[in-house]
Amino acid sequence: MKPILLTAESGSDITPEIAQKYGVTIVPMHVSFGGETRDDGSFPTTEMFAHYAKTRELPRTSGCTPHDFEVTFERLQAEHPGQGILHLAYSACTTCSMQSAIIASEDRKGIAIVDTKQVSAAQAAVVIAVADYLAANPETTLEQAAAKAEEIAKTVRMGFFPGDLDYLRAGGRVSNAAYLGAKLLSLNPLIEILDGKLLSTKKYRGSMAKVVAKLVDDYTENLDPSRPLYLIYGEGLNEKIRLDAERFAKDKGFAQVSWVQTGCVIAAHSGPGSFGIVGFAK
């Protein structure tokens, strides 16, 4: 049986190196600012942050188009005839990408699409876990792989602190009153993915260094230490906070700790200096 090909959006924040290692084809999402629309991953987040600081124009993000997927599916099927394609989609609650993939696959055989109901490093965690499973079980059919992907996706957990609430306020995701209150009281809203939706579930009070330590302590209690743990950082997060977070996680028994940097899709909403944690439920 020929191996199954995996695809995912750039919003998964899978680096080119990781994509090559696991054989994942990345389909670009898009970011618009400064009068032009560009592929996510084709430029650094610092360029986007600098533009916002100068103009106060909030970058806008958009999902992959049907054409993006048509080009990808056509190329993969031409290069790998007869191989199945499994697209592990960015949460369909947050973007049109999965619908675009469905449209592009309508007249093609051998393509399965799964809503991971995850974003950023949480989507990456699903993709990597599925890739590992397929490597260990090469006889898996496309239908079986899709079912396994859905099973894996349900076990992934993600908690995330935005780095700069000004980005959320500018995008209308928090009110001016809530923004000012959070600033005055040093409140950091925790964003979690629940059934595919990004929701603010609780607030942590204190400096980023303090709340990161508390989040790692709280969140790892319900995660499986024998599975990989992913720590998310946005450009600008203090290096000491990163070192401490990794040390805290390893002290909690997590031997497989990896860092994932936010790409432009997530960073356009969270700003610089964000932090998050992704793992697998016990």
PDB file of C-alpha atoms in Angstrom:
ATOM      1  CA  MET A   1       0.000   0.000   0.000  1.00  0.00           C
ATOM      2  CA  LYS A   2       1.301   3.443  -0.912  1.00  0.00           C
ATOM      3  CA  PRO A   3       1.780   5.912   1.942  1.00  0.00           C
ATOM      4  CA  ILE A   4      -0.808   8.606   2.617  1.00  0.00           C
ATOM      5  CA  LEU A   5       0.125  12.215   1.902  1.00  0.00           C
ATOM      6  CA  LEU A   6      -0.644  14.818   4.561  1.00  0.00           C
ATOM      7  CA  THR A   7      -1.546  18.473   4.017  1.00  0.00           C
ATOM      8  CA  ALA A   8      -2.225  21.310   6.458  1.00  0.00           C
ATOM      9  CA  GLU A   9      -2.532  25.090   6.380  1.00  0.00           C
ATOM     10  CA  SER A  10       0.324  27.433   7.229  1.00  0.00           C
ATOM     11  CA  GLY A  11      -1.696  28.538  10.261  1.00  0.00           C
ATOM     12  CA  SER A  12      -0.549  25.299  11.902  1.00  0.00           C
ATOM     13  CA  ASP A  13       2.819  27.052  12.356  1.00  0.00           C
ATOM     14  CA  ILE A  14       4.649  23.955  11.127  1.00  0.00           C
ATOM     15  CA  THR A  15       8.115  25.044  10.032  1.00  0.00           C
ATOM     16  CA  PRO A  16       9.543  24.015   6.642  1.00  0.00           C
ATOM     17  CA  GLU A  17      12.007  21.767   8.495  1.00  0.00           C
ATOM     18  CA  ILE A  18       9.259  19.941  10.400  1.00  0.00           C
ATOM     19  CA  ALA A  19       7.119  19.716   7.262  1.00  0.00           C
ATOM     20  CA  GLN A  20       9.990  18.080   5.392  1.00  0.00           C
ATOM     21  CA  LYS A  21      10.746  15.721   8.264  1.00  0.00           C
ATOM     22  CA  TYR A  22       7.172  14.446   8.452  1.00  0.00           C
ATOM     23  CA  GLY A  23       6.324  14.722   4.770  1.00  0.00           C
ATOM     24  CA  VAL A  24       3.621  17.358   5.221  1.00  0.00           C
ATOM     25  CA  THR A  25       2.645  19.743   2.426  1.00  0.00           C
ATOM     26  CA  ILE A  26       1.791  23.211   3.737  1.00  0.00           C
ATOM     27  CA  VAL A  27      -0.901  25.274   2.011  1.00  0.00           C
ATOM     28  CA  PRO A  28      -0.537  29.022   2.614  1.00  0.00           C
ATOM     29  CA  MET A  29      -3.152  31.110   4.373  1.00  0.00           C
ATOM     30  CA  HIS A  30      -3.029  34.859   3.744  1.00  0.00           C
ATOM     31  CA  VAL A  31      -2.353  38.134   5.557  1.00  0.00           C
ATOM     32  CA  SER A  32      -3.282  41.612   4.309  1.00  0.00           C
ATOM     33  CA  PHE A  33      -1.718  44.894   5.383  1.00  0.00           C
ATOM     34  CA  GLY A  34      -0.117  47.902   3.768  1.00  0.00           C
ATOM     35  CA  GLY A  35      -2.373  47.610   0.741  1.00  0.00           C
ATOM     36  CA  GLU A  36      -1.339  44.091  -0.275  1.00  0.00           C
ATOM     37  CA  THR A  37      -2.163  40.484   0.508  1.00  0.00           C
ATOM     38  CA  ARG A  38       0.713  38.076   1.079  1.00  0.00           C
ATOM     39  CA  ASP A  39       1.151  34.399   1.825  1.00  0.00           C
ATOM     40  CA  ASP A  40       1.485  33.538   5.480  1.00  0.00           C
ATOM     41  CA  GLY A  41       5.014  32.292   6.091  1.00  0.00           C
ATOM     42  CA  SER A  42       6.550  34.356   3.295  1.00  0.00           C
ATOM     43  CA  PHE A  43       7.658  37.156   5.642  1.00  0.00           C
ATOM     44  CA  PRO A  44       8.492  37.527   9.360  1.00  0.00           C
ATOM     45  CA  THR A  45       5.947  38.595  11.975  1.00  0.00           C
ATOM     46  CA  THR A  46       8.236  41.483  12.901  1.00  0.00           C
ATOM     47  CA  GLU A  47       7.380  43.179   9.595  1.00  0.00           C
ATOM     48  CA  MET A  48       3.692  42.979  10.418  1.00  0.00           C
ATOM     49  CA  PHE A  49       4.231  44.250  13.975  1.00  0.00           C
ATOM     50  CA  ALA A  50       6.313  47.180  12.732  1.00  0.00           C
ATOM     51  CA  HIS A  51       3.589  48.145  10.265  1.00  0.00           C
ATOM     52  CA  TYR A  52       0.937  48.120  12.982  1.00  0.00           C
ATOM     53  CA  ALA A  53       3.109  50.155  15.364  1.00  0.00           C
ATOM     54  CA  LYS A  54       3.625  52.779  12.651  1.00  0.00           C
ATOM     55  CA  THR A  55       0.132  52.965  11.113  1.00  0.00           C
ATOM     56  CA  ARG A  56      -2.212  51.384  13.707  1.00  0.00           C
ATOM     57  CA  GLU A  57      -3.625  49.410  10.790  1.00  0.00           C
ATOM     58  CA  LEU A  58      -4.483  45.947  12.050  1.00  0.00           C
ATOM     59  CA  PRO A  59      -3.388  43.122   9.715  1.00  0.00           C
ATOM     60  CA  ARG A  60      -6.269  41.071   8.336  1.00  0.00           C
ATOM     61  CA  THR A  61      -6.033  37.327   7.915  1.00  0.00           C
ATOM     62  CA  SER A  62      -7.837  35.056   5.475  1.00  0.00           C
ATOM     63  CA  GLY A  63      -7.959  31.344   4.897  1.00  0.00           C
ATOM     64  CA  CYS A  64      -6.713  29.329   1.950  1.00  0.00           C
ATOM     65  CA  THR A  65      -8.778  29.712  -1.205  1.00  0.00           C
ATOM     66  CA  PRO A  66     -10.164  26.847  -3.290  1.00  0.00           C
ATOM     67  CA  HIS A  67      -7.499  27.719  -5.864  1.00  0.00           C
ATOM     68  CA  ASP A  68      -4.750  27.265  -3.242  1.00  0.00           C
ATOM     69  CA  PHE A  69      -5.969  23.727  -2.641  1.00  0.00           C
ATOM     70  CA  GLU A  70      -6.615  22.970  -6.309  1.00  0.00           C
ATOM     71  CA  VAL A  71      -2.991  23.778  -7.104  1.00  0.00           C
ATOM     72  CA  THR A  72      -1.747  21.675  -4.178  1.00  0.00           C
ATOM     73  CA  PHE A  73      -3.986  18.653  -4.825  1.00  0.00           C
ATOM     74  CA  GLU A  74      -3.249  18.690  -8.551  1.00  0.00           C
ATOM     75  CA  ARG A  75       0.503  18.778  -7.982  1.00  0.00           C
ATOM     76  CA  LEU A  76       0.471  16.040  -5.339  1.00  0.00           C
ATOM     77  CA  GLN A  77      -1.693  13.728  -7.427  1.00  0.00           C
ATOM     78  CA  ALA A  78       0.512  14.289 -10.484  1.00  0.00           C
ATOM     79  CA  GLU A  79       3.703  13.624  -8.516  1.00  0.00           C
ATOM     80  CA  HIS A  80       2.274  10.713  -6.467  1.00  0.00           C
ATOM     81  CA  PRO A  81      -0.373   8.950  -8.596  1.00  0.00           C
ATOM     82  CA  GLY A  82      -2.592   6.591  -6.646  1.00  0.00           C
ATOM     83  CA  GLN A  83      -1.635   7.899  -3.213  1.00  0.00           C
ATOM     84  CA  GLY A  84      -4.345   9.130  -0.886  1.00  0.00           C
ATOM     85  CA  ILE A  85      -4.289  12.665   0.493  1.00  0.00           C
ATOM     86  CA  LEU A  86      -5.416  13.457   4.037  1.00  0.00           C
ATOM     87  CA  HIS A  87      -5.964  17.148   4.737  1.00  0.00           C
ATOM     88  CA  LEU A  88      -5.853  17.971   8.443  1.00  0.00           C
ATOM     89  CA  ALA A  89      -7.673  21.285   8.517  1.00  0.00           C
ATOM     90  CA  TYR A  90      -7.348  24.394  10.657  1.00  0.00           C
ATOM     91  CA  SER A  91     -10.477  24.710  12.789  1.00  0.00           C
ATOM     92  CA  ALA A  92     -13.450  25.250  10.491  1.00  0.00           C
ATOM     93  CA  CYS A  93     -15.079  27.475  13.126  1.00  0.00           C
ATOM     94  CA  THR A  94     -12.427  30.123  12.584  1.00  0.00           C
ATOM     95  CA  THR A  95     -11.763  30.267   8.841  1.00  0.00           C
ATOM     96  CA  CYS A  96     -13.027  29.289   5.389  1.00  0.00           C
ATOM     97  CA  SER A  97      -9.994  27.072   4.721  1.00  0.00           C
ATOM     98  CA  MET A  98     -11.645  23.718   5.293  1.00  0.00           C
ATOM     99  CA  GLN A  99     -14.575  24.680   3.062  1.00  0.00           C
ATOM    100  CA  SER A 100     -12.066  25.702   0.391  1.00  0.00           C
ATOM    101  CA  ALA A 101     -10.424  22.278   0.649  1.00  0.00           C
ATOM    102  CA  ILE A 102     -13.806  20.570   0.291  1.00  0.00           C
ATOM    103  CA  ILE A 103     -14.621  22.614  -2.828  1.00  0.00           C
ATOM    104  CA  ALA A 104     -11.213  21.839  -4.366  1.00  0.00           C
ATOM    105  CA  SER A 105     -11.596  18.113  -3.704  1.00  0.00           C
ATOM    106  CA  GLU A 106     -15.124  17.701  -5.103  1.00  0.00           C
ATOM    107  CA  ASP A 107     -14.087  16.266  -8.473  1.00  0.00           C
ATOM    108  CA  ARG A 108     -11.044  14.391  -7.199  1.00  0.00           C
ATOM    109  CA  LYS A 109     -10.827  10.888  -5.795  1.00  0.00           C
ATOM    110  CA  GLY A 110      -8.593   9.783  -2.949  1.00  0.00           C
ATOM    111  CA  ILE A 111      -8.835  12.889  -0.766  1.00  0.00           C
ATOM    112  CA  ALA A 112     -10.121  12.907   2.810  1.00  0.00           C
ATOM    113  CA  ILE A 113     -10.574  16.048   4.895  1.00  0.00           C
ATOM    114  CA  VAL A 114     -10.677  16.198   8.688  1.00  0.00           C
ATOM    115  CA  ASP A 115     -11.496  19.221  10.816  1.00  0.00           C
ATOM    116  CA  THR A 116      -8.869  19.074  13.561  1.00  0.00           C
ATOM    117  CA  LYS A 117     -10.835  21.745  15.485  1.00  0.00           C
ATOM    118  CA  GLN A 118      -7.405  23.108  16.418  1.00  0.00           C
ATOM    119  CA  VAL A 119      -5.190  26.033  15.399  1.00  0.00           C
ATOM    120  CA  SER A 120      -1.485  26.919  15.486  1.00  0.00           C
ATOM    121  CA  ALA A 121       0.660  24.483  17.481  1.00  0.00           C
ATOM    122  CA  ALA A 122      -2.408  22.468  18.485  1.00  0.00           C
ATOM    123  CA  GLN A 123      -3.091  21.736  14.821  1.00  0.00           C
ATOM    124  CA  ALA A 124       0.609  20.962  14.395  1.00  0.00           C
ATOM    125  CA  ALA A 125       0.403  18.505  17.296  1.00  0.00           C
ATOM    126  CA  VAL A 126      -2.384  16.640  15.515  1.00  0.00           C
ATOM    127  CA  VAL A 127      -0.505  16.596  12.201  1.00  0.00           C
ATOM    128  CA  ILE A 128       2.712  15.305  13.751  1.00  0.00           C
ATOM    129  CA  ALA A 129       0.889  12.649  15.796  1.00  0.00           C
ATOM    130  CA  VAL A 130      -0.931  11.427  12.676  1.00  0.00           C
ATOM    131  CA  ALA A 131       2.340  11.354  10.734  1.00  0.00           C
ATOM    132  CA  ASP A 132       3.942   9.288  13.488  1.00  0.00           C
ATOM    133  CA  TYR A 133       0.981   6.912  13.520  1.00  0.00           C
ATOM    134  CA  LEU A 134       1.106   6.416   9.749  1.00  0.00           C
ATOM    135  CA  ALA A 135       4.855   5.791   9.864  1.00  0.00           C
ATOM    136  CA  ALA A 136       4.287   3.078  12.466  1.00  0.00           C
ATOM    137  CA  ASN A 137       1.227   1.682  10.657  1.00  0.00           C
ATOM    138  CA  PRO A 138       1.970   1.887   6.914  1.00  0.00           C
ATOM    139  CA  GLU A 139      -0.970  -0.355   5.973  1.00  0.00           C
ATOM    140  CA  THR A 140      -3.516   2.175   7.248  1.00  0.00           C
ATOM    141  CA  THR A 141      -6.184   3.051   4.677  1.00  0.00           C
ATOM    142  CA  LEU A 142      -7.225   6.641   3.966  1.00  0.00           C
ATOM    143  CA  GLU A 143     -10.539   6.093   5.752  1.00  0.00           C
ATOM    144  CA  GLN A 144      -8.788   4.596   8.764  1.00  0.00           C
ATOM    145  CA  ALA A 145      -6.284   7.452   8.819  1.00  0.00           C
ATOM    146  CA  ALA A 146      -9.082  10.023   8.813  1.00  0.00           C
ATOM    147  CA  ALA A 147     -10.800   8.263  11.709  1.00  0.00           C
ATOM    148  CA  LYS A 148      -7.527   8.098  13.637  1.00  0.00           C
ATOM    149  CA  ALA A 149      -6.912  11.799  13.007  1.00  0.00           C
ATOM    150  CA  GLU A 150     -10.329  12.670  14.456  1.00  0.00           C
ATOM    151  CA  GLU A 151      -9.556  10.514  17.480  1.00  0.00           C
ATOM    152  CA  ILE A 152      -6.184  12.179  18.036  1.00  0.00           C
ATOM    153  CA  ALA A 153      -7.577  15.694  17.560  1.00  0.00           C
ATOM    154  CA  LYS A 154     -10.054  15.181  20.396  1.00  0.00           C
ATOM    155  CA  THR A 155      -7.204  14.602  22.858  1.00  0.00           C
ATOM    156  CA  VAL A 156      -5.259  17.799  22.129  1.00  0.00           C
ATOM    157  CA  ARG A 157      -5.500  20.721  24.564  1.00  0.00           C
ATOM    158  CA  MET A 158      -4.279  24.300  24.083  1.00  0.00           C
ATOM    159  CA  GLY A 159      -4.096  27.317  26.381  1.00  0.00           C
ATOM    160  CA  PHE A 160      -2.776  30.654  25.144  1.00  0.00           C
ATOM    161  CA  PHE A 161      -2.006  34.136  26.457  1.00  0.00           C
ATOM    162  CA  PRO A 162      -2.090  36.952  23.852  1.00  0.00           C
ATOM    163  CA  GLY A 163       1.014  39.086  23.992  1.00  0.00           C
ATOM    164  CA  ASP A 164      -0.610  42.467  23.389  1.00  0.00           C
ATOM    165  CA  LEU A 165      -4.297  43.053  24.102  1.00  0.00           C
ATOM    166  CA  ASP A 166      -4.165  46.119  21.878  1.00  0.00           C
ATOM    167  CA  TYR A 167      -4.394  43.748  18.904  1.00  0.00           C
ATOM    168  CA  LEU A 168      -7.527  42.126  20.308  1.00  0.00           C
ATOM    169  CA  ARG A 169      -9.049  45.530  21.019  1.00  0.00           C
ATOM    170  CA  ALA A 170      -8.230  46.829  17.538  1.00  0.00           C
ATOM    171  CA  GLY A 171      -9.864  43.749  16.053  1.00  0.00           C
ATOM    172  CA  GLY A 172     -13.012  44.233  18.123  1.00  0.00           C
ATOM    173  CA  ARG A 173     -12.438  41.073  20.154  1.00  0.00           C
ATOM    174  CA  VAL A 174     -12.370  42.915  23.478  1.00  0.00           C
ATOM    175  CA  SER A 175     -14.158  46.131  24.380  1.00  0.00           C
ATOM    176  CA  ASN A 176     -12.370  49.327  25.397  1.00  0.00           C
ATOM    177  CA  ALA A 177     -13.676  48.878  28.943  1.00  0.00           C
ATOM    178  CA  ALA A 178     -12.418  45.304  29.174  1.00  0.00           C
ATOM    179  CA  TYR A 179      -9.091  46.359  27.673  1.00  0.00           C
ATOM    180  CA  LEU A 180      -8.603  49.189  30.180  1.00  0.00           C
ATOM    181  CA  GLY A 181      -9.675  46.984  33.063  1.00  0.00           C
ATOM    182  CA  ALA A 182      -7.219  44.284  32.063  1.00  0.00           C
ATOM    183  CA  LYS A 183      -4.418  46.843  31.758  1.00  0.00           C
ATOM    184  CA  LEU A 184      -5.141  48.433  35.150  1.00  0.00           C
ATOM    185  CA  LEU A 185      -5.486  45.118  36.971  1.00  0.00           C
ATOM    186  CA  SER A 186      -2.699  43.278  35.081  1.00  0.00           C
ATOM    187  CA  LEU A 187      -5.144  40.664  33.858  1.00  0.00           C
ATOM    188  CA  ASN A 188      -4.146  38.188  31.172  1.00  0.00           C
ATOM    189  CA  PRO A 189      -7.056  36.399  29.464  1.00  0.00           C
ATOM    190  CA  LEU A 190      -6.462  32.716  28.818  1.00  0.00           C
ATOM    191  CA  ILE A 191      -7.666  31.676  25.360  1.00  0.00           C
ATOM    192  CA  GLU A 192      -8.541  28.004  24.912  1.00  0.00           C
ATOM    193  CA  ILE A 193      -9.848  25.994  21.981  1.00  0.00           C
ATOM    194  CA  LEU A 194     -13.152  24.399  22.871  1.00  0.00           C
ATOM    195  CA  ASP A 195     -14.901  22.392  20.148  1.00  0.00           C
ATOM    196  CA  GLY A 196     -12.987  24.349  17.535  1.00  0.00           C
ATOM    197  CA  LYS A 197     -13.768  27.783  18.952  1.00  0.00           C
ATOM    198  CA  LEU A 198     -11.231  30.173  20.490  1.00  0.00           C
ATOM    199  CA  LEU A 199     -12.761  31.255  23.791  1.00  0.00           C
ATOM    200  CA  SER A 200     -11.562  33.282  26.762  1.00  0.00           C
ATOM    201  CA  THR A 201     -12.063  30.896  29.675  1.00  0.00           C
ATOM    202  CA  LYS A 202     -10.413  32.570  32.654  1.00  0.00           C
ATOM    203  CA  LYS A 203      -8.092  35.403  33.638  1.00  0.00           C
ATOM    204  CA  TYR A 204      -4.681  35.218  35.252  1.00  0.00           C
ATOM    205  CA  ARG A 205      -3.417  38.212  37.225  1.00  0.00           C
ATOM    206  CA  GLY A 206       0.178  39.374  37.268  1.00  0.00           C
ATOM    207  CA  SER A 207       3.179  39.874  35.021  1.00  0.00           C
ATOM    208  CA  MET A 208       3.718  37.621  32.010  1.00  0.00           C
ATOM    209  CA  ALA A 209       6.523  35.833  33.881  1.00  0.00           C
ATOM    210  CA  LYS A 210       4.162  35.087  36.770  1.00  0.00           C
ATOM    211  CA  VAL A 211       1.173  33.972  34.715  1.00  0.00           C
ATOM    212  CA  VAL A 212       3.283  31.786  32.399  1.00  0.00           C
ATOM    213  CA  ALA A 213       4.627  29.887  35.401  1.00  0.00           C
ATOM    214  CA  LYS A 214       1.114  29.500  36.786  1.00  0.00           C
ATOM    215  CA  LEU A 215      -0.286  28.341  33.432  1.00  0.00           C
ATOM    216  CA  VAL A 216       2.400  25.695  32.970  1.00  0.00           C
ATOM    217  CA  ASP A 217       1.696  24.448  36.501  1.00  0.00           C
ATOM    218  CA  ASP A 218      -2.083  24.407  36.009  1.00  0.00           C
ATOM    219  CA  TYR A 219      -2.245  23.096  32.467  1.00  0.00           C
ATOM    220  CA  THR A 220       0.199  20.225  32.765  1.00  0.00           C
ATOM    221  CA  GLU A 221      -1.865  18.680  35.567  1.00  0.00           C
ATOM    222  CA  ASN A 222      -4.283  17.270  32.987  1.00  0.00           C
ATOM    223  CA  LEU A 223      -1.773  16.453  30.254  1.00  0.00           C
ATOM    224  CA  ASP A 224       0.024  13.173  29.581  1.00  0.00           C
ATOM    225  CA  PRO A 225       3.743  13.617  30.395  1.00  0.00           C
ATOM    226  CA  SER A 226       4.674  10.636  28.213  1.00  0.00           C
ATOM    227  CA  ARG A 227       3.448  12.522  25.124  1.00  0.00           C
ATOM    228  CA  PRO A 228       5.052  15.548  23.440  1.00  0.00           C
ATOM    229  CA  LEU A 229       4.474  18.989  24.925  1.00  0.00           C
ATOM    230  CA  TYR A 230       4.592  22.097  22.748  1.00  0.00           C
ATOM    231  CA  LEU A 231       5.288  25.572  24.100  1.00  0.00           C
ATOM    232  CA  ILE A 232       4.212  28.496  21.926  1.00  0.00           C
ATOM    233  CA  TYR A 233       5.952  31.841  21.798  1.00  0.00           C
ATOM    234  CA  GLY A 234       5.384  35.033  19.893  1.00  0.00           C
ATOM    235  CA  GLU A 235       8.284  37.172  18.682  1.00  0.00           C
ATOM    236  CA  GLY A 236       9.282  39.417  21.578  1.00  0.00           C
ATOM    237  CA  LEU A 237       8.585  37.040  24.455  1.00  0.00           C
ATOM    238  CA  ASN A 238      11.282  37.502  27.092  1.00  0.00           C
ATOM    239  CA  GLU A 239      14.010  34.858  26.812  1.00  0.00           C
ATOM    240  CA  LYS A 240      14.075  34.235  30.568  1.00  0.00           C
ATOM    241  CA  ILE A 241      10.344  33.515  30.523  1.00  0.00           C
ATOM    242  CA  ARG A 242      10.951  30.955  27.789  1.00  0.00           C
ATOM    243  CA  LEU A 243      13.801  29.277  29.673  1.00  0.00           C
ATOM    244  CA  ASP A 244      11.782  29.179  32.888  1.00  0.00           C
ATOM    245  CA  ALA A 245       8.690  27.785  31.155  1.00  0.00           C
ATOM    246  CA  GLU A 246      10.678  24.947  29.605  1.00  0.00           C
ATOM    247  CA  ARG A 247      12.325  24.179  32.939  1.00  0.00           C
ATOM    248  CA  PHE A 248       8.944  24.171  34.725  1.00  0.00           C
ATOM    249  CA  ALA A 249       7.549  21.768  32.129  1.00  0.00           C
ATOM    250  CA  LYS A 250      10.483  19.381  32.435  1.00  0.00           C
ATOM    251  CA  ASP A 251      10.245  19.521  36.220  1.00  0.00           C
ATOM    252  CA  LYS A 252       6.648  18.352  35.814  1.00  0.00           C
ATOM    253  CA  GLY A 253       7.892  15.236  34.031  1.00  0.00           C
ATOM    254  CA  PHE A 254       7.627  16.254  30.370  1.00  0.00           C
ATOM    255  CA  ALA A 255      10.717  14.977  28.572  1.00  0.00           C
ATOM    256  CA  GLN A 256       9.593  15.885  25.030  1.00  0.00           C
ATOM    257  CA  VAL A 257       9.293  19.687  25.036  1.00  0.00           C
ATOM    258  CA  SER A 258       9.382  21.634  21.767  1.00  0.00           C
ATOM    259  CA  TRP A 259       8.943  25.320  20.979  1.00  0.00           C
ATOM    260  CA  VAL A 260       6.649  26.610  18.241  1.00  0.00           C
ATOM    261  CA  GLN A 261       6.799  30.231  17.099  1.00  0.00           C
ATOM    262  CA  THR A 262       3.527  31.877  16.128  1.00  0.00           C
ATOM    263  CA  GLY A 263       3.218  32.686  12.462  1.00  0.00           C
ATOM    264  CA  CYS A 264       1.439  35.712  11.065  1.00  0.00           C
ATOM    265  CA  VAL A 265      -2.086  34.253  11.176  1.00  0.00           C
ATOM    266  CA  ILE A 266      -2.144  33.849  14.963  1.00  0.00           C
ATOM    267  CA  ALA A 267       0.216  36.760  15.625  1.00  0.00           C
ATOM    268  CA  ALA A 268      -2.085  39.157  13.741  1.00  0.00           C
ATOM    269  CA  HIS A 269      -4.614  38.633  16.527  1.00  0.00           C
ATOM    270  CA  SER A 270      -2.369  38.078  19.544  1.00  0.00           C
ATOM    271  CA  GLY A 271       0.436  40.562  18.927  1.00  0.00           C
ATOM    272  CA  PRO A 272       4.076  40.166  19.966  1.00  0.00           C
ATOM    273  CA  GLY A 273       5.179  38.394  23.141  1.00  0.00           C
ATOM    274  CA  SER A 274       2.442  35.750  23.325  1.00  0.00           C
ATOM    275  CA  PHE A 275       2.774  32.400  25.136  1.00  0.00           C
ATOM    276  CA  GLY A 276       0.879  29.145  24.951  1.00  0.00           C
ATOM    277  CA  ILE A 277       0.997  25.483  25.845  1.00  0.00           C
ATOM    278  CA  VAL A 278      -0.244  22.442  23.891  1.00  0.00           C
ATOM    279  CA  GLY A 279      -0.349  18.823  24.967  1.00  0.00           C
ATOM    280  CA  PHE A 280      -2.353  15.623  24.976  1.00  0.00           C
ATOM    281  CA  ALA A 281      -4.967  14.903  27.622  1.00  0.00           C
ATOM    282  CA  LYS A 282      -4.338  12.076  30.068  1.00  0.00           C
TER     283      LYS A 282
END
